[in-house]
mmCIF file of C-alpha atoms in Angstrom:
data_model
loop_
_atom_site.group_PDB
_atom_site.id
_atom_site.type_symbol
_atom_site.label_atom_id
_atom_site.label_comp_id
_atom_site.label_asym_id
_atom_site.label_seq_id
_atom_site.Cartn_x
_atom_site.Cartn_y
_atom_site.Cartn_z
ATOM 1 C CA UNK A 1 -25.788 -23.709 83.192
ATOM 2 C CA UNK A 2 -22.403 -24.373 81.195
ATOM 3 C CA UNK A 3 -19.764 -26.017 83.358
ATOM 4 C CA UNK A 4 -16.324 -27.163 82.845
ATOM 5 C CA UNK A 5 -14.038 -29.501 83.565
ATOM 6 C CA UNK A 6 -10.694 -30.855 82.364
ATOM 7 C CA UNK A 7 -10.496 -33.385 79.209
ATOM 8 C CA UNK A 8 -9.369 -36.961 80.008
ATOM 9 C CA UNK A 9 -6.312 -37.847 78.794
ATOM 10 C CA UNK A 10 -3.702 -34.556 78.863
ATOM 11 C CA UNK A 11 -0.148 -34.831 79.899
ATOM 12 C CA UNK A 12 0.542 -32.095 82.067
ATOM 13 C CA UNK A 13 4.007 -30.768 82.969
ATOM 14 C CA UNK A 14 4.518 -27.751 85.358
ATOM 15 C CA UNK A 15 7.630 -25.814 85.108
ATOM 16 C CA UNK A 16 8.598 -22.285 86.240
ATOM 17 C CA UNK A 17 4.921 -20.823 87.011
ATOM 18 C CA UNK A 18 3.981 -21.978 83.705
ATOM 19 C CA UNK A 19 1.543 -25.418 82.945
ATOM 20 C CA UNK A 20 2.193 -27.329 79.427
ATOM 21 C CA UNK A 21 -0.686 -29.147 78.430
ATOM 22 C CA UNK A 22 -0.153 -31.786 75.881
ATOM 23 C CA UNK A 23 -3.229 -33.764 73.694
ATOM 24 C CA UNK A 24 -3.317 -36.622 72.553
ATOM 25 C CA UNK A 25 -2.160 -35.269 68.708
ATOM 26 C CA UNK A 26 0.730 -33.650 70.095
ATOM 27 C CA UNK A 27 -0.223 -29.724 70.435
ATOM 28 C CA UNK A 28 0.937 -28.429 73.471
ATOM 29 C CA UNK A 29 -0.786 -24.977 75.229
ATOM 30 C CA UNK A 30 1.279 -23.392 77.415
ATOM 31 C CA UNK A 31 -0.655 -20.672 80.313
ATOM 32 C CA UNK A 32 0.924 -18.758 82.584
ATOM 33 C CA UNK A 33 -0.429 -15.955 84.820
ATOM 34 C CA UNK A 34 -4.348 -15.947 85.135
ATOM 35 C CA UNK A 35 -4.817 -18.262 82.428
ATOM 36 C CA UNK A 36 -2.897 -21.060 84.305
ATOM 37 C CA UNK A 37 -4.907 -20.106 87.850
ATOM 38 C CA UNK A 38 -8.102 -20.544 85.776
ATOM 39 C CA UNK A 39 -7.145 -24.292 84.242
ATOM 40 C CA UNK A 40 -6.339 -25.215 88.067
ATOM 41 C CA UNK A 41 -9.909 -23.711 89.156
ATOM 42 C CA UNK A 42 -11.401 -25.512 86.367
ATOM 43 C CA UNK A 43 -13.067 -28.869 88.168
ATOM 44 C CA UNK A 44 -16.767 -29.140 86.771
ATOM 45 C CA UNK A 45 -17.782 -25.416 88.109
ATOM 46 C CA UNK A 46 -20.227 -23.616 86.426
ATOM 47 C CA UNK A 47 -18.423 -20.532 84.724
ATOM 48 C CA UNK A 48 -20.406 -17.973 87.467
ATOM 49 C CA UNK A 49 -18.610 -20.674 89.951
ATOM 50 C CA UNK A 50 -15.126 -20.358 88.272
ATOM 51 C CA UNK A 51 -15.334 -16.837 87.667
ATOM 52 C CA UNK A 52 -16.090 -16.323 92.014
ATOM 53 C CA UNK A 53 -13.468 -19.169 92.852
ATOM 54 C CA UNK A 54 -10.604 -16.874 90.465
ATOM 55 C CA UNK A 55 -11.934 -13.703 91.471
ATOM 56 C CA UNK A 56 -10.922 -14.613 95.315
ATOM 57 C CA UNK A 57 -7.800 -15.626 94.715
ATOM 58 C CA UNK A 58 -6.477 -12.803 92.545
ATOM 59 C CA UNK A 59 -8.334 -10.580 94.695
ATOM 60 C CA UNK A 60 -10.107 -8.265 92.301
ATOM 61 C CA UNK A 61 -14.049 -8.102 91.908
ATOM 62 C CA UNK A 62 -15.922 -10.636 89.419
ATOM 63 C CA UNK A 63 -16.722 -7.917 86.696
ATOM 64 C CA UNK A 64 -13.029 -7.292 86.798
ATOM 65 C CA UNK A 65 -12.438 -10.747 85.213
ATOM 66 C CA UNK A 66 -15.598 -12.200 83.919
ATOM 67 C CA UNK A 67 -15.208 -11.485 80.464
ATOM 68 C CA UNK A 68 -11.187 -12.706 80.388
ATOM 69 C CA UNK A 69 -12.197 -15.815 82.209
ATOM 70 C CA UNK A 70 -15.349 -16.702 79.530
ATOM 71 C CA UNK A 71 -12.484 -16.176 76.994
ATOM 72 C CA UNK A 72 -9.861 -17.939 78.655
ATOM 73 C CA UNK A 73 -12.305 -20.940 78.987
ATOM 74 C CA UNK A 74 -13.392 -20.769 75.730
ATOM 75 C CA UNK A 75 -9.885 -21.045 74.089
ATOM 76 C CA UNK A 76 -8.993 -23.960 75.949
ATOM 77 C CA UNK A 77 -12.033 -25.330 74.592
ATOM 78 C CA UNK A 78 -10.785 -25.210 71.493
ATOM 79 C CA UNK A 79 -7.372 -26.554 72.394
ATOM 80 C CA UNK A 80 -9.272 -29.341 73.787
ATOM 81 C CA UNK A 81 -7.603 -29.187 77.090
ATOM 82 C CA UNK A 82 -11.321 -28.453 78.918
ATOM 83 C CA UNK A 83 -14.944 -29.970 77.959
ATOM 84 C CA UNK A 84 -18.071 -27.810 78.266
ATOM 85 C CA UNK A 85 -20.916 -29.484 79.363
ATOM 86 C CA UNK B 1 -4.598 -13.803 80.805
ATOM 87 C CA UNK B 2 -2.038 -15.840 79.224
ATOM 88 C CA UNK B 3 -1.925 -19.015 77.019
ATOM 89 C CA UNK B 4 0.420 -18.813 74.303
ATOM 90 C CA UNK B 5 1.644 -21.536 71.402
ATOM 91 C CA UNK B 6 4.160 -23.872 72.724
ATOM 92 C CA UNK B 7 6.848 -22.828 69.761
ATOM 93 C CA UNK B 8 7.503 -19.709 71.985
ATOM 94 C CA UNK B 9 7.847 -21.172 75.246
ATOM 95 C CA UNK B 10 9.677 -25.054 74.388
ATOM 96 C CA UNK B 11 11.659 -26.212 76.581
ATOM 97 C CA UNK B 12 13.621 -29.475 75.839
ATOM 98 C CA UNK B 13 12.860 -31.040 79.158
ATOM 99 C CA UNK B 14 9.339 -30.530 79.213
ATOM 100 C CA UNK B 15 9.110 -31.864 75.523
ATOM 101 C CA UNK B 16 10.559 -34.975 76.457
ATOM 102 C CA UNK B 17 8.487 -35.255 79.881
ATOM 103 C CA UNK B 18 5.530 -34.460 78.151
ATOM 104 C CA UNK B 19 5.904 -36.965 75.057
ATOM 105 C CA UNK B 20 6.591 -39.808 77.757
ATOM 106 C CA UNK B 21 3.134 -39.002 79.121
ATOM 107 C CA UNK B 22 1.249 -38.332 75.494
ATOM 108 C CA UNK B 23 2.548 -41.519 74.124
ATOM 109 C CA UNK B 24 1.776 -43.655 77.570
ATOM 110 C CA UNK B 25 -2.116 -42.058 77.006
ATOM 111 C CA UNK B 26 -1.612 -43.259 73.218
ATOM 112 C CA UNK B 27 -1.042 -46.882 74.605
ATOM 113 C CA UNK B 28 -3.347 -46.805 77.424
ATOM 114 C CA UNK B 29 -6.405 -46.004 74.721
ATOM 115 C CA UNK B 30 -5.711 -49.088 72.734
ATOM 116 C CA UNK B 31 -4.641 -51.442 76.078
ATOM 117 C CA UNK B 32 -1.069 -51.541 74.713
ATOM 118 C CA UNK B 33 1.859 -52.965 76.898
ATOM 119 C CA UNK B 34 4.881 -50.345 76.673
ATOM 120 C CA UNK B 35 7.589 -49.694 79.354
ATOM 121 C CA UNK B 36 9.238 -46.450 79.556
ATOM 122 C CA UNK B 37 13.190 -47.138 79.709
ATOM 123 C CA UNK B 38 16.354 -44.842 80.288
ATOM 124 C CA UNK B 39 15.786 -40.540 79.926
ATOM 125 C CA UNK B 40 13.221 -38.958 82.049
ATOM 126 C CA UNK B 41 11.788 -42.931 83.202
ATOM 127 C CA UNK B 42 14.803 -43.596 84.913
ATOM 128 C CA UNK B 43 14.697 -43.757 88.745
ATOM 129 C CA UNK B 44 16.133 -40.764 90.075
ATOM 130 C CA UNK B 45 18.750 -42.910 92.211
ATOM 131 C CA UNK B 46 20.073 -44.373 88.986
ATOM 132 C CA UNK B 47 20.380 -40.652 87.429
ATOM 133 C CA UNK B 48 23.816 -39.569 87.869
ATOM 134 C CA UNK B 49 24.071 -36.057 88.542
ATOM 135 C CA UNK B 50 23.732 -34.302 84.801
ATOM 136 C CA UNK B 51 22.143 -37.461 83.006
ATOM 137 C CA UNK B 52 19.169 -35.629 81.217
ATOM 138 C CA UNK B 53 16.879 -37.674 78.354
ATOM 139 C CA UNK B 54 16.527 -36.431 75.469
ATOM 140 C CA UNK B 55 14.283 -38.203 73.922
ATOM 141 C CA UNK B 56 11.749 -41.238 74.573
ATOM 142 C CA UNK B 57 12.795 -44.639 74.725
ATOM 143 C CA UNK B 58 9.541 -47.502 74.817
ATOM 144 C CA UNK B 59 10.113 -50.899 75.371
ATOM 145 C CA UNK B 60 6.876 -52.069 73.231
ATOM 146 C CA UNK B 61 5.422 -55.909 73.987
ATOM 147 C CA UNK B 62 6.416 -57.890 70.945
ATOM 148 C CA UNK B 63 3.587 -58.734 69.819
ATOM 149 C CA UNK B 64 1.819 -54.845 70.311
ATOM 150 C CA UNK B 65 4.216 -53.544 68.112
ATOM 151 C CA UNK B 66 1.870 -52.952 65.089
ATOM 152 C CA UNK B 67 -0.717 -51.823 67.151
ATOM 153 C CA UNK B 68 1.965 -48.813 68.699
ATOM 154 C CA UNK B 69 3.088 -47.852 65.154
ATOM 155 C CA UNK B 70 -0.768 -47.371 64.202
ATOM 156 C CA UNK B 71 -1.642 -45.261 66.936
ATOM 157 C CA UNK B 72 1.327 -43.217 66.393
ATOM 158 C CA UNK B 73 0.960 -42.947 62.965
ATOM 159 C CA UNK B 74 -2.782 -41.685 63.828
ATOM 160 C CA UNK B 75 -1.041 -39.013 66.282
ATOM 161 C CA UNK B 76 1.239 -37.225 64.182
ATOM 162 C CA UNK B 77 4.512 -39.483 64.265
ATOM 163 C CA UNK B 78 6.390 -40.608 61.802
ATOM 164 C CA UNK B 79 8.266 -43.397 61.413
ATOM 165 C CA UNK B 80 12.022 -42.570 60.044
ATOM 166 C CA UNK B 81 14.227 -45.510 60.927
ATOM 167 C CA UNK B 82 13.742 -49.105 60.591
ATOM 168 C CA UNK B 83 14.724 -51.583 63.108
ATOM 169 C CA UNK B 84 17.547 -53.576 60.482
ATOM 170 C CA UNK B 85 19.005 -50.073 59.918
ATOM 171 C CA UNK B 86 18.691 -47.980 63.604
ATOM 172 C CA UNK B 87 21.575 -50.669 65.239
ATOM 173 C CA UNK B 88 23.944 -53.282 65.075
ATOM 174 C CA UNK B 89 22.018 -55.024 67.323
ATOM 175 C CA UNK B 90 18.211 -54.279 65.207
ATOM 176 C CA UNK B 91 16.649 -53.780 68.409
ATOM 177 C CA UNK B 92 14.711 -49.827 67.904
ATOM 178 C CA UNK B 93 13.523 -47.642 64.949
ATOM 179 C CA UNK B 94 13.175 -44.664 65.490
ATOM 180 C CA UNK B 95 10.103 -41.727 65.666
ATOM 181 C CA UNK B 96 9.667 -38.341 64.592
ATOM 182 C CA UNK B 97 6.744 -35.721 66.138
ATOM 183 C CA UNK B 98 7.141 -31.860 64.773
ATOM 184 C CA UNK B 99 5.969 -30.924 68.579
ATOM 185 C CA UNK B 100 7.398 -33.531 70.651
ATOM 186 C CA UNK B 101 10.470 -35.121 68.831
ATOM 187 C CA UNK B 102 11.838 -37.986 68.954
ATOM 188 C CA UNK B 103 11.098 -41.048 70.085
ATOM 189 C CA UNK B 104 12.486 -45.248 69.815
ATOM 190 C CA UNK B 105 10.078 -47.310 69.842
ATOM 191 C CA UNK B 106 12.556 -50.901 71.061
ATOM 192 C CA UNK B 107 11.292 -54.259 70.675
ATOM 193 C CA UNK B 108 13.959 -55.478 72.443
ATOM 194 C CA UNK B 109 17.034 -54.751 74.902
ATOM 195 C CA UNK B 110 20.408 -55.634 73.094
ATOM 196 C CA UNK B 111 22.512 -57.967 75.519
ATOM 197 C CA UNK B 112 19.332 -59.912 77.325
ATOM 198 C CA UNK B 113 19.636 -63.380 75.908
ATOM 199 C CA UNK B 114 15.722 -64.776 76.055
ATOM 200 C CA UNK B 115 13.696 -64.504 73.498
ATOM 201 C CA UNK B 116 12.096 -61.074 72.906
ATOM 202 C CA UNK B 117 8.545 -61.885 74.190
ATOM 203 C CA UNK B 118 9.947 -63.430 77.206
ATOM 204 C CA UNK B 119 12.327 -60.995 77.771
ATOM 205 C CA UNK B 120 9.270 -57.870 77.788
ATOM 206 C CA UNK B 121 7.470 -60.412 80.407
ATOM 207 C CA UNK B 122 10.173 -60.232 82.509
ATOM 208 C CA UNK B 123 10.295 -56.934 83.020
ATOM 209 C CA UNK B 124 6.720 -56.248 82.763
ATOM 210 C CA UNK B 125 6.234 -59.078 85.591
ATOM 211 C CA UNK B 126 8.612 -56.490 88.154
ATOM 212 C CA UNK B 127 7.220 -53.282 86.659
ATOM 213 C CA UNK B 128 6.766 -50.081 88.623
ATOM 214 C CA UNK B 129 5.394 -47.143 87.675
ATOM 215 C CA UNK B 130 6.740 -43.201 87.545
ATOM 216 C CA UNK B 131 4.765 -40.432 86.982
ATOM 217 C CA UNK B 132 5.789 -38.454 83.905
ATOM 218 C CA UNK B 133 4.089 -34.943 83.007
ATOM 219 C CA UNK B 134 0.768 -36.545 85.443
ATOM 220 C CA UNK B 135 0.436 -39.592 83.877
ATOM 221 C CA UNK B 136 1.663 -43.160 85.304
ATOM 222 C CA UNK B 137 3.715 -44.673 83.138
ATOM 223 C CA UNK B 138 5.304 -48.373 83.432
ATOM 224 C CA UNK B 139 8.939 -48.853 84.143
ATOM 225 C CA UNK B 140 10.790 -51.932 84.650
ATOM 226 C CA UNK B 141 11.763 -52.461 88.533
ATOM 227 C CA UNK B 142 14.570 -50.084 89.823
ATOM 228 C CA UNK B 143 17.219 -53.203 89.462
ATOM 229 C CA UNK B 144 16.302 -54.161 86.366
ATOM 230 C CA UNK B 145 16.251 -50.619 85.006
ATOM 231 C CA UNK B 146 19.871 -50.628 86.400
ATOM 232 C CA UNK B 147 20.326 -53.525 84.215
ATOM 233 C CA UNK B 148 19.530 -52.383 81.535
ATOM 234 C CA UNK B 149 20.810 -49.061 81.502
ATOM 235 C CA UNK B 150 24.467 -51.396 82.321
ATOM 236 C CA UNK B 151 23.233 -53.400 78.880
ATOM 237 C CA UNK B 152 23.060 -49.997 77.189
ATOM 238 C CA UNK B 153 26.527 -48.887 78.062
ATOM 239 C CA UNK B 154 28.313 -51.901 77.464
ATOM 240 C CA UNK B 155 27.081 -50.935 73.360
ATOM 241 C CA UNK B 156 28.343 -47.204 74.230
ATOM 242 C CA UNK B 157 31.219 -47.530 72.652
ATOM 243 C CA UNK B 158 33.004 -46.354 76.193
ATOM 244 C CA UNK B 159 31.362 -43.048 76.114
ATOM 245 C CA UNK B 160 31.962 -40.716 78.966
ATOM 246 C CA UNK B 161 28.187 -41.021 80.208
ATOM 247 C CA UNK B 162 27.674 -44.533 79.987
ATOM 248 C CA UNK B 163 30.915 -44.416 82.303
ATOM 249 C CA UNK B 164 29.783 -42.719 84.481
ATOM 250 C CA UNK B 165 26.506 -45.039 84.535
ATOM 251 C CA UNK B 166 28.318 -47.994 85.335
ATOM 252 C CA UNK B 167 29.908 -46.179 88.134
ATOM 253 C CA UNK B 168 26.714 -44.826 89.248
ATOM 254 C CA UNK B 169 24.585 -47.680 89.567
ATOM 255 C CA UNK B 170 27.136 -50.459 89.644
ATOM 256 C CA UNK B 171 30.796 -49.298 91.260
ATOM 257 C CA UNK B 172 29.050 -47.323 93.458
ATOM 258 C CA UNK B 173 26.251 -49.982 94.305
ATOM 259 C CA UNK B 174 26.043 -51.852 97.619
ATOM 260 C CA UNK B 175 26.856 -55.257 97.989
ATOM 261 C CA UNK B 176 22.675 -56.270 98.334
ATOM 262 C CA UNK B 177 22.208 -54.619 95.331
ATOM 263 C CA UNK B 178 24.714 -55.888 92.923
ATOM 264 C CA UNK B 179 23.709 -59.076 94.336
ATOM 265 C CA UNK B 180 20.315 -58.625 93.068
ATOM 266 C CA UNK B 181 21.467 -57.217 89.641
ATOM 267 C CA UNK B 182 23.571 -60.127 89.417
ATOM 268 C CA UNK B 183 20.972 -62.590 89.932
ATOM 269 C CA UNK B 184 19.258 -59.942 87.459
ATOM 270 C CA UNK B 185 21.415 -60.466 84.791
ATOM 271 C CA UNK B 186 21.320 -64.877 85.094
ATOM 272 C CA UNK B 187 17.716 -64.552 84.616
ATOM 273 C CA UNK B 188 17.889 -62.508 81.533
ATOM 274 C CA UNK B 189 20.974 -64.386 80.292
ATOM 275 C CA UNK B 190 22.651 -61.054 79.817
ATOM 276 C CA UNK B 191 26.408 -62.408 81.114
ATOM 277 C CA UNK B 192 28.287 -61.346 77.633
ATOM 278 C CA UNK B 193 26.647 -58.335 77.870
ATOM 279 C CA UNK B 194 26.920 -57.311 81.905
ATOM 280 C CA UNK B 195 30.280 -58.725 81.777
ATOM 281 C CA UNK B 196 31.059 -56.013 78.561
ATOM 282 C CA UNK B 197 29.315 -53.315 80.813
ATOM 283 C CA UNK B 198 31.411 -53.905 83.929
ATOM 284 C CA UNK B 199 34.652 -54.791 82.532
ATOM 285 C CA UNK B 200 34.995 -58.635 82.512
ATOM 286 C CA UNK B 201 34.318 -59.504 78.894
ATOM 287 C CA UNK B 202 37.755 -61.292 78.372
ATOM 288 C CA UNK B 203 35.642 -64.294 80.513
ATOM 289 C CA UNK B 204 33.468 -64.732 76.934
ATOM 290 C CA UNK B 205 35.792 -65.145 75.048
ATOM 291 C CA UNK B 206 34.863 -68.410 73.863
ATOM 292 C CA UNK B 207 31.088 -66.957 72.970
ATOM 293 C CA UNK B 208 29.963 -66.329 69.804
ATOM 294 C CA UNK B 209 28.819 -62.861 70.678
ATOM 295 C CA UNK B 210 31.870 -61.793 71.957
ATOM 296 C CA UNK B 211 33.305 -59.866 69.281
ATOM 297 C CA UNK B 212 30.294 -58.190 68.535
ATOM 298 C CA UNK B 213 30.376 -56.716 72.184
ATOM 299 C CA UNK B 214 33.889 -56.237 72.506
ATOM 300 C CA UNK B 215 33.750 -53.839 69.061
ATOM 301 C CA UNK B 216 30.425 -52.207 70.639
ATOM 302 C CA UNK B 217 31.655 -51.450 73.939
ATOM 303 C CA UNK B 218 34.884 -50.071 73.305
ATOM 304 C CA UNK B 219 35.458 -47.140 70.918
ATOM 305 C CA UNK B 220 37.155 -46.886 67.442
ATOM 306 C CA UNK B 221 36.041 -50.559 65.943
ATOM 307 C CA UNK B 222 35.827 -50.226 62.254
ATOM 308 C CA UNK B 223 32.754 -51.108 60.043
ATOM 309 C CA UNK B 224 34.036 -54.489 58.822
ATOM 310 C CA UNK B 225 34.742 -56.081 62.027
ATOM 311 C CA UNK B 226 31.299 -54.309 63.147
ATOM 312 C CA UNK B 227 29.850 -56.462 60.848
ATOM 313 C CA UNK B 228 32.314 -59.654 60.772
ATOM 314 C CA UNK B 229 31.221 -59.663 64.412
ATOM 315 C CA UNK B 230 27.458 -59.641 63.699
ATOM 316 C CA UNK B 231 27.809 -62.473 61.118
ATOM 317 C CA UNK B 232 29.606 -64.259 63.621
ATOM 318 C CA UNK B 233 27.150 -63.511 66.420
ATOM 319 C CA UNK B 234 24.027 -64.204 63.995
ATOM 320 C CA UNK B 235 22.100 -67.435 64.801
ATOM 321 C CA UNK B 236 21.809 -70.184 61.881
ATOM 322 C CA UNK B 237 23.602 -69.604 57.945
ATOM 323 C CA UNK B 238 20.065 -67.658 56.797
ATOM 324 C CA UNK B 239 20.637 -65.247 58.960
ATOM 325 C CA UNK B 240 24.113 -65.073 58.793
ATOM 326 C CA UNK B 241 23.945 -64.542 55.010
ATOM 327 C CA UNK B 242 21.318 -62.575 55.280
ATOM 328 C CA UNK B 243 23.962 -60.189 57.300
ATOM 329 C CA UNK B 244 26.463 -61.132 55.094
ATOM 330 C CA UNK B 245 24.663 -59.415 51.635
ATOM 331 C CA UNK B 246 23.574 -56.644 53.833
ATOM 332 C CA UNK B 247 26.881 -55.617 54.837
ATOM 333 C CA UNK B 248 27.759 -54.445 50.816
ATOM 334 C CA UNK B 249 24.429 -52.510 50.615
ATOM 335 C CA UNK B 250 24.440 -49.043 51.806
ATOM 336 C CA UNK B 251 21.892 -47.955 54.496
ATOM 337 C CA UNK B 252 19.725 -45.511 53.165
ATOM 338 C CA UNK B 253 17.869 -44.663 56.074
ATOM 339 C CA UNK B 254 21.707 -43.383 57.645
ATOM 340 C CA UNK B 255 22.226 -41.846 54.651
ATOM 341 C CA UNK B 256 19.232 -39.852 54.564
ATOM 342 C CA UNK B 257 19.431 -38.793 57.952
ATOM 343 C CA UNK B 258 22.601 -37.721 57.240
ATOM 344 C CA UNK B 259 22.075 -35.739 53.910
ATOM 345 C CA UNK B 260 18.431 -34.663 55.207
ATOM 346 C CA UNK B 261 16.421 -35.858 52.120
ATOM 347 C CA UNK B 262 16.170 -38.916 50.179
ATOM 348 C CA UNK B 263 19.366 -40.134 48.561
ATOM 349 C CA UNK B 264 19.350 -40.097 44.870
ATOM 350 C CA UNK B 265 20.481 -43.335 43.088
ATOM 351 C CA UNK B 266 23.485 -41.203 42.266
ATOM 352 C CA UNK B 267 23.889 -40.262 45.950
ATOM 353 C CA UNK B 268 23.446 -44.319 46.874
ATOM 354 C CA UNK B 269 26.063 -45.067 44.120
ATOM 355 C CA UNK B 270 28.566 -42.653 45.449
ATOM 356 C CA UNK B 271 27.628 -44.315 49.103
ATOM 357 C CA UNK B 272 28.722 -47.676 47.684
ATOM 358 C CA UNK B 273 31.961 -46.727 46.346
ATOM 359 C CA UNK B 274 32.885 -44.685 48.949
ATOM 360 C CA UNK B 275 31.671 -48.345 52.100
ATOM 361 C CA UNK B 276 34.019 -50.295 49.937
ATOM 362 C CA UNK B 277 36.379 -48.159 49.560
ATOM 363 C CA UNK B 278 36.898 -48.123 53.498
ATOM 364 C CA UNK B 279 36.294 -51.523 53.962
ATOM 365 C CA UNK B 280 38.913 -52.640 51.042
ATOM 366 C CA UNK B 281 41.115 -49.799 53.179
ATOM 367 C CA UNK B 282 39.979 -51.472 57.067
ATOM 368 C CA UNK B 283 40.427 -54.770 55.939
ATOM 369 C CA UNK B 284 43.853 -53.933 54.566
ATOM 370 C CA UNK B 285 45.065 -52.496 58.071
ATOM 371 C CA UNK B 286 43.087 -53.992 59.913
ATOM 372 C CA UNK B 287 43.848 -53.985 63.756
ATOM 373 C CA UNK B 288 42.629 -57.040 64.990
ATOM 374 C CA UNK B 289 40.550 -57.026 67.861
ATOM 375 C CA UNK B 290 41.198 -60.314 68.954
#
């Protein structure tokens, strides 16, 4: 089972309910709203994990946000700002 | 479900906080020494109220210096000043990212008198650390950062916020404290310099670097005494003729900063005629500093 975790070596700046994540090249992601819950639920969980862990805290069922949460992960894996392993 | 480009969300703050922490990852991954000075670094007791960085300022070991402009080179920066162009004083050239702007990479502070590897080891010996956008990056101890932000506005030319910084962190200052920025500045040899800062430069007089303060920390000095008083200041006749030819050619990195491309040789000409025009002009009427 996929799980994910945060890449090494991000500077992270959190500003008015919104996290800037910064590589190493200089890009910079921005998330707000669900997108910057899931990056703070990311810690090594498997996606089923992550997708239970974000599910309680924006209090709506798992099929409500299962598919938005694979996607969410997804593009920060291609930012670079999470690892799948 | 929101994550969005940074171009619609920047915010100046966070792009300087954030480049502080992205270039202190850049040195960690090749083991390079860097100390963050001034802007965002600064202890928040030294930060009047309204000082705000707006850009980076690194304090790079001497001999690392290579090894920071390759890894920044690597990461998207570019390099557009040169240290014998960026100052008076030759000590920073200056940085360019399109995402996280600008940044001066120093390899030395103007105004502390030991040499420049011995000067980094001094305050890399008392180093702290602040955490900027999650990452810790190295500072110089809180008195010596209040040295050297005093070093920095005694070349401010009097400005209104390097005013205020001397009030700040040395009017305002206990007795303990300027004690300890006092023994601070012996150890540095930084007296022209902290004297210029705090208002006692008149005691230098006799110093060879006295001019060159006394035009860079109060404002209006023309260009030829600027660089009458670097000649004068230089160490050894190489160096001071060195100055001396440099003085008639025009800077091209200033100029191309200020037209925002590269000069033409008609553009440099033009540049020429127009430096010795004022000098012929400043030397002419000139108001004597002394």
């Amino acid at each position: 089972m996929t799980s994910y975790r945060r890449a090494a070596d991000l500077a992270v700046v959190c500003r008015d309910r919104r996290i800037y994540v910064g590589v190493l090249s200089g890009d910079v992601v921005v998330l707000q709203d669900n997108a910057a819950l899931i990056w703070e639920c990311v810690d090594g969980s498997t996606v089923d994990e992550l997708i239970r862990t974000v599910a309680d805290r924006v209090a709506l069922s798992e099929s409500d946000i299962a598919a938005d949460t694979v996607r969410c992960l997804e593009s920060m894996r291609q930012a670079q700002i999470v690892i799948a392993e | 479900m929101t994550q969005s480009l940074w171009a619609e969300h920047e915010v100046a703050s966070v792009r300087v906080e954030l480049a502080h922490g992205i270039v202190q990852l850049l040195c960690d991954s090749r083991g390079l020494h860097a100390l963050h000075i001034k802007g965002f670094a600064l202890d928040p007791a030294l930060r009047h109220p309204g000082r705000v960085g707006t850009d980076v300022d690194l304090l790079v070991r001497p001999a690392h210096i290579e090894a920071a402009r390759a890894v920044l080179r690597c990461h998207g920066w570019e390099r557009v000043g040169r240290f014998a162009t960026g100052s008076p004083f030759e000590h920073a050239e200056n940085w360019h990212h399109d995402t996280l702007g600008y940044l001066d990479l120093h390899r030395l502070i103007p105004g502390i008198g030991l040499p420049a590897d011995q000067a980094f080891d001094f305050l890399w010996t008392g180093r702290s650390t602040a955490m900027l956008a999650q990452v810790a990056c190295p500072v110089p101890s809180r008195d010596a950062q209040a040295l050297v932000l005093l070093l920095h506005a005694a070349r401010s030319h009097g400005d209104q916020r390097s005013r205020r910084d001397v009030d700040h962190v040395w009017r305002d200052a206990d007795a303990a404290t300027r004690q300890r920025i006092r023994e601070l500045v012996v150890t540095a040899r930084s007296e022209v310099a902290f004297a210029a800062a705090v208002g006692d430069l008149e005691r230098y007089r006799a110093r060879p670097e006295y001019l060159l303060w006394k035009v860079n920390s109060t404002p209006g000095a023309d260009r030829t005494t600027e660089w009458w008083a670097r000649i004068r200041a230089a160490h050894g006749p190489r160096r001071k003729l060195s100055l001396l030819c440099r003085a008639v050619l025009v800077n091209r990195d200033h100029l191309r900063t200020l037209r925002d491309h590269e000069p033409s040789h008609t553009e440099v000409l033009h540049e020429f005629l127009r430096r010795a025009s004022v000098a012929v002009r400043e030397v002419a009427g000139r108001k004597r500093l002394r």
